[in-house]
PDB file of C-alpha atoms in Angstrom:
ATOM      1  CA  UNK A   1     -25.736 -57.320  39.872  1.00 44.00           C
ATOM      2  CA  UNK A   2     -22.817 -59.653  40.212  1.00 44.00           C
ATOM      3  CA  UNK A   3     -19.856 -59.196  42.086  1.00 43.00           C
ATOM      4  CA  UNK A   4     -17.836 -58.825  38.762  1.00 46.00           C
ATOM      5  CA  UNK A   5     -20.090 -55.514  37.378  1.00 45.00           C
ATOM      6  CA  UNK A   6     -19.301 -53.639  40.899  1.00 50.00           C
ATOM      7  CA  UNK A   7     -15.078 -55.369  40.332  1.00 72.00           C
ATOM      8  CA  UNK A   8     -15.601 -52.867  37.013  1.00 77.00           C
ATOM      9  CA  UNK A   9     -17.772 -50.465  38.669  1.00 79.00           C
ATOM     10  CA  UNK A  10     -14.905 -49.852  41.216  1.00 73.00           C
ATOM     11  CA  UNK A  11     -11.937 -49.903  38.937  1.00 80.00           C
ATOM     12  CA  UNK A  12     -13.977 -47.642  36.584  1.00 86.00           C
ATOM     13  CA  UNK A  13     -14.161 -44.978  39.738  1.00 84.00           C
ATOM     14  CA  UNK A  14     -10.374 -45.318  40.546  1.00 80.00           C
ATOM     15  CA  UNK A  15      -9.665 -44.904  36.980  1.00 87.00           C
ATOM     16  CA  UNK A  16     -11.660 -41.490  36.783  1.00 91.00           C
ATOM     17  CA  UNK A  17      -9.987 -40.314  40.239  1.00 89.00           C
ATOM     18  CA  UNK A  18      -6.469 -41.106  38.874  1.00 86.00           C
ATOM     19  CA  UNK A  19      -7.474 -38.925  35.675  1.00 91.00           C
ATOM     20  CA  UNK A  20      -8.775 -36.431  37.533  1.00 93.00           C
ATOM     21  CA  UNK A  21      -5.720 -36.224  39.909  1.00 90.00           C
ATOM     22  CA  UNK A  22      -3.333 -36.654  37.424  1.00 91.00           C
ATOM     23  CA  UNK A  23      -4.887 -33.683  35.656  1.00 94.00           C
ATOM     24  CA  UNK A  24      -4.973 -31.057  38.734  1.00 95.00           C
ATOM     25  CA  UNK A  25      -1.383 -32.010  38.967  1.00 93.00           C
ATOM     26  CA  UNK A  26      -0.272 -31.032  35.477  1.00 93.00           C
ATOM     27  CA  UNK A  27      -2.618 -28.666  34.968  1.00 95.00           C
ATOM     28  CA  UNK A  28      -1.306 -26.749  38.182  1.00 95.00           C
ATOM     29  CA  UNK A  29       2.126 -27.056  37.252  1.00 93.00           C
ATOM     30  CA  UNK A  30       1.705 -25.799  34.037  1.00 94.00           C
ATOM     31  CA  UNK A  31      -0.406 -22.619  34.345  1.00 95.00           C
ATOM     32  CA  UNK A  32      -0.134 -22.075  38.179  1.00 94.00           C
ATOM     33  CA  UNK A  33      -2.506 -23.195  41.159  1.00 93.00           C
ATOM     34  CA  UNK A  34      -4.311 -20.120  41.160  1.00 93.00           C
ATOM     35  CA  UNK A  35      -5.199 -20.794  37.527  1.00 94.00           C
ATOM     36  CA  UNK A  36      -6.458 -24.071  37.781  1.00 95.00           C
ATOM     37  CA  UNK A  37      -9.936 -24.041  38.135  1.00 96.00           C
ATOM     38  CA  UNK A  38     -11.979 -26.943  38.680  1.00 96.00           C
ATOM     39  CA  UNK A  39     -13.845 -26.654  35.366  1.00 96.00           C
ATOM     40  CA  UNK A  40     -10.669 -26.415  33.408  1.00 96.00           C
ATOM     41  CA  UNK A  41      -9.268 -29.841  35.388  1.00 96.00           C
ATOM     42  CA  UNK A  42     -12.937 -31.307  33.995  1.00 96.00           C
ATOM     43  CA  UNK A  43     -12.526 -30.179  30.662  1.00 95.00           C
ATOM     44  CA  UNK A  44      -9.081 -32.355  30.582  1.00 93.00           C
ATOM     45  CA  UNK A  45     -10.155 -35.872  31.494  1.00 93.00           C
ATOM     46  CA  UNK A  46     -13.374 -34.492  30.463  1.00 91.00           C
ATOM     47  CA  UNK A  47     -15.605 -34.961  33.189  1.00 94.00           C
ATOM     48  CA  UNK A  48     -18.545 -33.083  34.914  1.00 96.00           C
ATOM     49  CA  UNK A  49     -18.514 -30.746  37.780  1.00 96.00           C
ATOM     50  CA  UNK A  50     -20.685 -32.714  39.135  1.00 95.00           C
ATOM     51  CA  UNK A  51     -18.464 -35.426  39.214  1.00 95.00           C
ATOM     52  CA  UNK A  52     -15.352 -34.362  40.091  1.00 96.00           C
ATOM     53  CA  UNK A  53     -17.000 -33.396  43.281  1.00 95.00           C
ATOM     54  CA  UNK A  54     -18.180 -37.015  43.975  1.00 93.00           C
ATOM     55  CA  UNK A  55     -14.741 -37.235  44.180  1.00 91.00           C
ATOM     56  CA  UNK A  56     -12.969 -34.392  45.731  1.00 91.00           C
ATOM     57  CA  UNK A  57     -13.629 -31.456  47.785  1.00 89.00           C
ATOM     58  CA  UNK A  58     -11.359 -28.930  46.281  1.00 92.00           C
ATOM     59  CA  UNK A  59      -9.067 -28.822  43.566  1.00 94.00           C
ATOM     60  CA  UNK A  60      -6.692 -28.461  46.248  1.00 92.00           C
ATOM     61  CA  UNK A  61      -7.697 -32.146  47.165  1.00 89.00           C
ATOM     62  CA  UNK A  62      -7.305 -33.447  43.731  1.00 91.00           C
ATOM     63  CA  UNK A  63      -3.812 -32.112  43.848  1.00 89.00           C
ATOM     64  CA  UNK A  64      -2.761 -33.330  46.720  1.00 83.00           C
ATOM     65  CA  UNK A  65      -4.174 -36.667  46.289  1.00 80.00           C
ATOM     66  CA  UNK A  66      -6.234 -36.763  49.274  1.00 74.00           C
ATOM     67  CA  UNK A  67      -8.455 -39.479  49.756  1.00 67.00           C
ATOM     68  CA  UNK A  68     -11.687 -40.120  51.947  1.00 61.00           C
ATOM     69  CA  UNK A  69     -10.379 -41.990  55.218  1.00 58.00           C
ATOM     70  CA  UNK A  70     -11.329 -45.519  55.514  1.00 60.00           C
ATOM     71  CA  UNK A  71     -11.257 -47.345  58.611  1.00 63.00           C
ATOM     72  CA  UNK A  72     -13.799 -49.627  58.832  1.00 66.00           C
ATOM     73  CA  UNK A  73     -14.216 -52.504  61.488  1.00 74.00           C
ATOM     74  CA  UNK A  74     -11.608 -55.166  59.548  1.00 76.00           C
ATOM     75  CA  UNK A  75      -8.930 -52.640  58.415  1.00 74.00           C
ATOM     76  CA  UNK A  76      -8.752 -51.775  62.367  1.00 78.00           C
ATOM     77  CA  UNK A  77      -8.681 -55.875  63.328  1.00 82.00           C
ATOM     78  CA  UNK A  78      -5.934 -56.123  60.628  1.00 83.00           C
ATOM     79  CA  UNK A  79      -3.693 -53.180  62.071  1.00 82.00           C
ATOM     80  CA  UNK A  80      -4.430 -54.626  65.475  1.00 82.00           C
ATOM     81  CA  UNK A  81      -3.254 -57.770  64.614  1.00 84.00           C
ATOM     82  CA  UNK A  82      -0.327 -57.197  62.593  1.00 83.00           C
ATOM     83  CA  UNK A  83       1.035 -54.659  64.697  1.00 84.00           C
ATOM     84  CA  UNK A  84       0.877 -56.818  67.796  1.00 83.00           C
ATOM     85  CA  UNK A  85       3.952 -56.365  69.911  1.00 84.00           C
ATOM     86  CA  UNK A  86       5.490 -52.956  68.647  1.00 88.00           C
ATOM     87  CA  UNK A  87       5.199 -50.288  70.840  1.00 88.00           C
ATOM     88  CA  UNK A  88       2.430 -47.962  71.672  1.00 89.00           C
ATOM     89  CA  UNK A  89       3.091 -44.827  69.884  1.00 90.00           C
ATOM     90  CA  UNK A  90       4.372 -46.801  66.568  1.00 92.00           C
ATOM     91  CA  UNK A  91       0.859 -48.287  66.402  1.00 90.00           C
ATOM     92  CA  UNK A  92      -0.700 -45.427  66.219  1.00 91.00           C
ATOM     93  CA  UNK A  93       1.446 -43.393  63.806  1.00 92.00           C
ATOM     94  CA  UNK A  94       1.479 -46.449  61.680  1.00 89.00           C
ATOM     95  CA  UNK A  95      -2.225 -46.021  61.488  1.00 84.00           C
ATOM     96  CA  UNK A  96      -2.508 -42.206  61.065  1.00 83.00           C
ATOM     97  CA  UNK A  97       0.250 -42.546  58.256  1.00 82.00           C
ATOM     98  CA  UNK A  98      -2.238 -45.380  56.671  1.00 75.00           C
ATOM     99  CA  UNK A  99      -4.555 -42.361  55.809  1.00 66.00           C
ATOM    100  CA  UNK A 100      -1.343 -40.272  54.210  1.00 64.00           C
ATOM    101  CA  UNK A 101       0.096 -43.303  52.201  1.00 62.00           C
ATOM    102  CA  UNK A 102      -1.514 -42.920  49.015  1.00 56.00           C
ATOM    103  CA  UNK A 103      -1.064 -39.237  48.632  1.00 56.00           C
ATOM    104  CA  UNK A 104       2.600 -39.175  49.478  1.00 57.00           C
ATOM    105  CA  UNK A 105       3.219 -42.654  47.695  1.00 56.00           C
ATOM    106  CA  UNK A 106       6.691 -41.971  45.150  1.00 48.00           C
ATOM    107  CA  UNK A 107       3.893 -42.161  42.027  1.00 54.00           C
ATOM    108  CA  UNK A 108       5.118 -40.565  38.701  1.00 62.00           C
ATOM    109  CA  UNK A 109       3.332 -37.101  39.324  1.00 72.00           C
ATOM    110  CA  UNK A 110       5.352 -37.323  42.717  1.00 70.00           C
ATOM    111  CA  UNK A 111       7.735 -34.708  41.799  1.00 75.00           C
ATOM    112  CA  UNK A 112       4.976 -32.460  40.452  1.00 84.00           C
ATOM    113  CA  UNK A 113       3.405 -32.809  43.429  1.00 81.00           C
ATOM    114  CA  UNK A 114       6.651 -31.520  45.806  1.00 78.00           C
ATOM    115  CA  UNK A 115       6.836 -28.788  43.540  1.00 83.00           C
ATOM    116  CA  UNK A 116       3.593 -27.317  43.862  1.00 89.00           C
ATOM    117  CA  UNK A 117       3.760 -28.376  47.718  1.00 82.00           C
ATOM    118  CA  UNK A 118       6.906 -26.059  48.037  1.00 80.00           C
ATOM    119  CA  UNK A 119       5.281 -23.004  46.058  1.00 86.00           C
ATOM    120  CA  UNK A 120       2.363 -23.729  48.218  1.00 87.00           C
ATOM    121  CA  UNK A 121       3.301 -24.893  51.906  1.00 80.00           C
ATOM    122  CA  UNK A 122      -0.124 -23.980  53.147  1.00 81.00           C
ATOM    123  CA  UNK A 123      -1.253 -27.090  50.941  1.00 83.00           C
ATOM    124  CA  UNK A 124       0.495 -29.300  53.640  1.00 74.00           C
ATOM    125  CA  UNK A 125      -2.717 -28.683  56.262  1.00 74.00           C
ATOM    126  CA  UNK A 126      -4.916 -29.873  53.562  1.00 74.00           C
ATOM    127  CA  UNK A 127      -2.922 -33.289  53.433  1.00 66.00           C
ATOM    128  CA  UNK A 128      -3.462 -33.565  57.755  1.00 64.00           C
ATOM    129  CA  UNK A 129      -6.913 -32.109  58.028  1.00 67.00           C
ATOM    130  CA  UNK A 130      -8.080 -35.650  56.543  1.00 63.00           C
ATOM    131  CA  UNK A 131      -7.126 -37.501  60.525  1.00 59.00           C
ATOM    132  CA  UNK A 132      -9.185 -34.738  61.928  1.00 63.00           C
ATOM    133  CA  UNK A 133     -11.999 -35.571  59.812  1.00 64.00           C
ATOM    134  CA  UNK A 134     -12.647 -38.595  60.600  1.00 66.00           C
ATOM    135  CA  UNK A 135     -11.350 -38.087  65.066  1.00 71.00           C
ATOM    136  CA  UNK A 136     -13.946 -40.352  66.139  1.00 76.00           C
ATOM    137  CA  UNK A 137     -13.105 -43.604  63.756  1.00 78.00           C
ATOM    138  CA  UNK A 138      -9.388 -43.161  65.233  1.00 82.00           C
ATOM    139  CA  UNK A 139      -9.991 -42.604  68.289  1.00 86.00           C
ATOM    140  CA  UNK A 140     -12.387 -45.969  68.032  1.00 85.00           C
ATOM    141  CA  UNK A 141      -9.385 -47.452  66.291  1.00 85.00           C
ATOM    142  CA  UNK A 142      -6.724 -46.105  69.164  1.00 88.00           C
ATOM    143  CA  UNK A 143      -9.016 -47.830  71.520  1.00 89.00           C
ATOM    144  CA  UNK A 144      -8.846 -50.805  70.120  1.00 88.00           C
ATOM    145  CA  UNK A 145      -5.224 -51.162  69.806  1.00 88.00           C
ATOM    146  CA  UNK A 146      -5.061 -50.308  73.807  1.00 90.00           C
ATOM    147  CA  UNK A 147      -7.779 -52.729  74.368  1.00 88.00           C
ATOM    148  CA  UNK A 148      -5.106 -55.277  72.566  1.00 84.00           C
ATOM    149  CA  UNK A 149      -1.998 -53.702  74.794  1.00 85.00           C
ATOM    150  CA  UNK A 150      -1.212 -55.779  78.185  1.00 83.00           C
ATOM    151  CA  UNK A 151      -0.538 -52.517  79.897  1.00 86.00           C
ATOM    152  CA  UNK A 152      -4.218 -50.616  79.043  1.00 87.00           C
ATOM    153  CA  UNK A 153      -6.062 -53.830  78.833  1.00 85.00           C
ATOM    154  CA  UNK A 154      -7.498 -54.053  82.151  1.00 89.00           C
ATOM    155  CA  UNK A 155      -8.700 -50.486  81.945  1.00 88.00           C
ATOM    156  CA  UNK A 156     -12.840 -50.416  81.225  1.00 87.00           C
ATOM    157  CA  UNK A 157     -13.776 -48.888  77.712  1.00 88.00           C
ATOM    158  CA  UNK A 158     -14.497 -45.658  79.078  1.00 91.00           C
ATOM    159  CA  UNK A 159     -10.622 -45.182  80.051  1.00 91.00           C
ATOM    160  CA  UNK A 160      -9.276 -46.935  76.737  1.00 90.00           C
ATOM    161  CA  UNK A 161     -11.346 -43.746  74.732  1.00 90.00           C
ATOM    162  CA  UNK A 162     -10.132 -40.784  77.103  1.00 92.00           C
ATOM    163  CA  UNK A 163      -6.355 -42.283  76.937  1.00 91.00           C
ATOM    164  CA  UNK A 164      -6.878 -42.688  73.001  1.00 91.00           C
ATOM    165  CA  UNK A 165      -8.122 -39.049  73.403  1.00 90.00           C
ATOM    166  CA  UNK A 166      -4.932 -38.271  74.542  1.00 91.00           C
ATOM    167  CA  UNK A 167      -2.609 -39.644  72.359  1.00 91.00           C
ATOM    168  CA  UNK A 168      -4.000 -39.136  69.320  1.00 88.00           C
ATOM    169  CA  UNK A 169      -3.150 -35.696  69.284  1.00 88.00           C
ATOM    170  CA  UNK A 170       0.447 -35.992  70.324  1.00 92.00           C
ATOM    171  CA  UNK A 171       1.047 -38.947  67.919  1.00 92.00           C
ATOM    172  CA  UNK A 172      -1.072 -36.297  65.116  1.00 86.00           C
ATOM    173  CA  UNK A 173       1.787 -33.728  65.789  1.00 88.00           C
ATOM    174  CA  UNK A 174       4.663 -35.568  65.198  1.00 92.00           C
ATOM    175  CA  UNK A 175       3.041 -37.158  61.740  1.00 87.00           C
ATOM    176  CA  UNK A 176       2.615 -33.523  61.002  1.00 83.00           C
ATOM    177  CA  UNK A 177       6.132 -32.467  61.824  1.00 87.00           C
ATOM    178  CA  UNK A 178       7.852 -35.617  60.370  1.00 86.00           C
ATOM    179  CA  UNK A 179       5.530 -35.102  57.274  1.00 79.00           C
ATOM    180  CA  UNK A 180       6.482 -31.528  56.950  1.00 79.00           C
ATOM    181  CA  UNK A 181      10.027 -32.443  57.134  1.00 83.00           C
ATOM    182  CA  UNK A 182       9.628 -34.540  54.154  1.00 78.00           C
ATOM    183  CA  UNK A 183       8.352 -31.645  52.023  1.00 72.00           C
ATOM    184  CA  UNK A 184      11.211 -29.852  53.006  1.00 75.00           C
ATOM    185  CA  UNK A 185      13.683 -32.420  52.200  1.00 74.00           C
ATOM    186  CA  UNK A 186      12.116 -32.876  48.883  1.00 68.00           C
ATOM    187  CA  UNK A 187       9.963 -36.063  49.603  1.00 63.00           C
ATOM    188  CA  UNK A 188      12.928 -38.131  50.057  1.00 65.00           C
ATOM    189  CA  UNK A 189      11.766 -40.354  52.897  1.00 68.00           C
ATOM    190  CA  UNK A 190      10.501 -43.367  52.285  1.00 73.00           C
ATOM    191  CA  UNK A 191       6.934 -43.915  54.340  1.00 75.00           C
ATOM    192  CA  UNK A 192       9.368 -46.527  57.037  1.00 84.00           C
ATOM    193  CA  UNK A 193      11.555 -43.399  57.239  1.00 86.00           C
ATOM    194  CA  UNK A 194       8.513 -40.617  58.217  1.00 85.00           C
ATOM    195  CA  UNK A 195       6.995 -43.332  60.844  1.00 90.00           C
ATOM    196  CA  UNK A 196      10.453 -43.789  62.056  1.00 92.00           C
ATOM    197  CA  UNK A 197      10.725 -40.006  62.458  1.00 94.00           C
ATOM    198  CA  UNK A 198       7.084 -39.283  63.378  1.00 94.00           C
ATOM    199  CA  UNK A 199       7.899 -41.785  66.497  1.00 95.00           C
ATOM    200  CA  UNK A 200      11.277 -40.240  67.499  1.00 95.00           C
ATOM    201  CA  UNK A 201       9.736 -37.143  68.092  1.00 95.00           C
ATOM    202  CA  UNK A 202       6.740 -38.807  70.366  1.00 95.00           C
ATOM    203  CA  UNK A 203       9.881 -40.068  72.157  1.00 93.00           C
ATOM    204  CA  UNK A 204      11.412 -37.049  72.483  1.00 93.00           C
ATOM    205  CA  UNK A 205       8.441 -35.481  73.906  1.00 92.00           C
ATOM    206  CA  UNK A 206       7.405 -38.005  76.456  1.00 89.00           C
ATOM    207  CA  UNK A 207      11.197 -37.958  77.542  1.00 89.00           C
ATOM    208  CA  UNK A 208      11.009 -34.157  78.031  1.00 89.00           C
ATOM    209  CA  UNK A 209       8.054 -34.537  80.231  1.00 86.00           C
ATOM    210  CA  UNK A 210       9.140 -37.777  82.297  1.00 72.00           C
TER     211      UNK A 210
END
């Protein structure tokens, strides 16, 4: 198989995942979340069961957007690379936020979205349970960007993972804060404007405790 059947293989799977999203939205708003069952969000693209979970875990998931986290070994030399230079904690909440971007993208079911977010706060956990998931690729990926940092560089791998350990967590917290912030003010942040915020709280923390 040639590289052009998995090119329509792969736009074939984003198209069904957009449908399927795009239906869990609407079909949400419309009749409630409670009401919208996974079968009947199959019934409107149609698709199978089956498949919707290939692509989702929950219809929760399909509302929300969220996505499986990928960070494999050239996404991470990418970030590394073009973030060279900014500071510590902006490096890593510009890669946690990475993981967010396409659910809280301004797409046109964006407002739909907010809605059902505000009827539904608890939905928000959902959205940040995805950088727990996958704790060991970012703490692999926070390593690497301290391995790249002049101040954690001479530290031995060992020391690189407990610091990344460390600061994962805090840098987490204030995605989660900034993030639920921007459901509050109606999702009118633009992603610059939640890192922004996500590292003025790390700030404010590490200046409380200095």
């Amino acid at each position: 198989m040639g590289n052009e059947s998995l090119g329509l293989r792969e736009r074939k799977r984003l198209e069904t995942r957009a449908q399927l999203e795009r239906a869990a939205v609407l079909l949400a708003s419309d009749v409630g979340l409670e009401n919208a069952t996974v079968e009947a969000i199959c019934a409107t693209v149609p698709v199978s069961v089956r498949t919707f979970f290939n692509y989702f875990e929950s219809k929760e998931d399909a509302i929300l957007g969220v996505r499986e986290f990928e960070l494999d070994e050239q996404s991470v030399e990418r970030h590394v690379r073009e973030s060279e230079g900014r500071p510590l904690a902006e490096r890593v909440i510009a890669l946690l936020l990475e993981s967010l971007a396409p659910a809280i993208a301004d797409t046109r079911l964006h407002e739909a979205r907010m809605a059902i977010i505000k009827q539904h706060p608890e939905l928000l956990g959902r959205q940040v349970a995805q950088m727990s998931r996958a704790g060991e690729r970012l703490v692999a990926a926070t390593a690497a960007i301290l391995a790249h940092d002049s101040r954690f560089a001479p530290l031995g791998a060992d020391e690189q993972n407990t610091t990344a350990e460390l600061i994962l967590p805090l840098c987490g917290g204030a995605v989660r804060l900034a993030v639920k912030e921007w459901v509050s003010a109606g999702g009118e942040r633009s992603l610059p404007q939640l890192q922004r915020r996500a590292v003025e709280l790390v700030g404010k923390v590490i200046s409380t405790l200095s």
